[in-house]
């Protein structure tokens, strides 16, 4: 995978275990790049205005038509046991309901393995750094990063608003 990338690595995997972390390039379709599943219930695009870093950021537009579950932006990466720092820049504009988008990092091969999830992002938030220390236990070697939104249990639950993600990083600590 690294040999295939040639000049498009941008620090991957030496200084960041997520490839295309700023969404600057169109996804390759590989599991080790962002995979974006389309849906008619929301819109997931790359926005070229207002990115935190670089020329683009990922934008998810919730249309307010339903109480939708979201898990349509995914990337996997190989890891070794040890300490890491996860970072991502997020922004929100008028996210409604009690259950907004969040970012999740977990071992897709183990139901009882590592699982980290940010708090739900609601309302309007200017660009904000989300940072979390993560310890990968012995025996785990694959992590998946997803942007998710869980279905709300409230009556008024049709989610509306925009959510941006930029500069997603997973860095090994010495």
XYZ file of C-alpha atoms in Angstrom, residues 25-154:
130
model
C -7.372 13.682 -2.565
C -10.241 11.698 -4.006
C -10.528 8.355 -2.170
C -8.769 5.414 -3.837
C -11.354 2.827 -2.762
C -8.833 1.015 -0.545
C -9.715 0.085 3.033
C -6.633 2.100 4.015
C -8.116 5.294 2.579
C -11.435 6.961 3.367
C -14.422 4.998 2.080
C -17.602 7.005 1.718
C -20.924 5.247 1.191
C -23.547 7.463 -0.449
C -27.113 7.760 0.831
C -30.248 9.687 -0.079
C -30.838 10.607 3.587
C -27.773 12.861 3.894
C -25.028 14.289 1.730
C -21.320 13.517 2.268
C -18.969 15.638 0.152
C -15.600 17.336 0.088
C -15.868 21.066 0.597
C -13.231 23.331 -0.890
C -14.192 26.425 1.105
C -13.707 26.760 4.824
C -11.362 23.818 5.424
C -9.368 23.906 8.636
C -6.122 22.860 6.912
C -5.323 22.544 3.232
C -7.807 22.948 0.417
C -10.622 20.595 1.468
C -12.519 19.146 4.396
C -15.167 16.452 4.645
C -18.708 17.821 5.035
C -21.797 15.868 6.045
C -25.138 17.586 5.491
C -28.053 16.141 7.415
C -31.262 17.116 5.606
C -33.726 17.020 8.497
C -35.870 14.375 6.822
C -35.474 11.574 9.343
C -33.947 10.036 12.441
C -31.033 8.617 10.469
C -28.192 6.389 11.535
C -24.872 7.417 9.989
C -21.684 5.388 9.612
C -20.761 6.202 6.045
C -17.178 7.520 6.384
C -14.657 4.816 7.292
C -10.900 4.168 7.203
C -8.877 1.268 8.600
C -5.238 1.320 9.670
C -2.726 -1.181 10.989
C -1.390 -0.534 14.495
C 1.000 -2.133 16.954
C 0.306 -2.364 20.682
C 1.201 0.836 22.508
C 0.209 4.430 23.184
C -1.175 6.751 20.502
C -2.768 10.166 20.250
C -5.894 10.538 18.112
C -6.729 14.015 16.798
C -9.314 15.473 14.452
C -10.594 18.971 13.766
C -14.389 19.242 13.714
C -16.924 21.976 13.051
C -20.723 21.947 13.305
C -23.436 24.265 12.066
C -26.924 24.023 13.537
C -26.891 20.280 14.322
C -30.333 19.521 15.747
C -31.671 16.740 18.008
C -30.076 15.265 21.102
C -27.922 12.821 19.130
C -25.400 14.421 16.771
C -22.432 13.082 14.857
C -19.344 11.775 16.648
C -16.058 10.106 15.742
C -15.385 6.531 16.765
C -12.160 4.521 16.808
C -12.382 0.771 17.418
C -11.052 -2.710 16.642
C -13.360 -4.100 13.918
C -12.130 -7.644 14.576
C -13.067 -7.772 18.267
C -16.386 -6.936 19.909
C -14.595 -6.575 23.264
C -11.535 -4.756 21.940
C -10.537 -1.116 21.971
C -13.427 1.317 21.493
C -13.200 5.092 21.777
C -15.960 7.511 20.860
C -16.099 11.275 21.125
C -19.088 12.984 22.641
C -21.937 13.838 20.309
C -21.468 17.209 18.561
C -24.573 19.417 18.707
C -25.562 22.950 17.776
C -22.982 25.258 16.247
C -19.285 24.733 17.008
C -16.422 26.641 15.349
C -13.379 24.588 14.333
C -12.362 22.618 17.420
C -9.557 20.124 18.024
C -10.671 16.765 19.396
C -7.742 15.003 21.053
C -7.637 11.705 22.933
C -4.899 9.372 24.141
C -5.530 5.805 23.020
C -3.760 2.647 24.216
C -3.832 -0.291 21.823
C -3.634 -3.535 23.808
C -1.528 -6.553 22.878
C -3.340 -8.704 20.338
C -4.993 -5.880 18.410
C -3.499 -4.810 15.104
C -6.289 -3.115 13.157
C -8.281 0.002 14.009
C -11.193 1.535 12.191
C -12.097 5.216 12.319
C -15.698 6.179 11.527
C -17.858 9.248 11.627
C -21.132 8.032 13.120
C -24.527 9.266 14.251
C -26.676 7.001 16.400
C -30.445 6.952 16.065
C -32.086 9.185 18.665
C -34.630 7.807 21.130
C -36.433 11.184 21.379
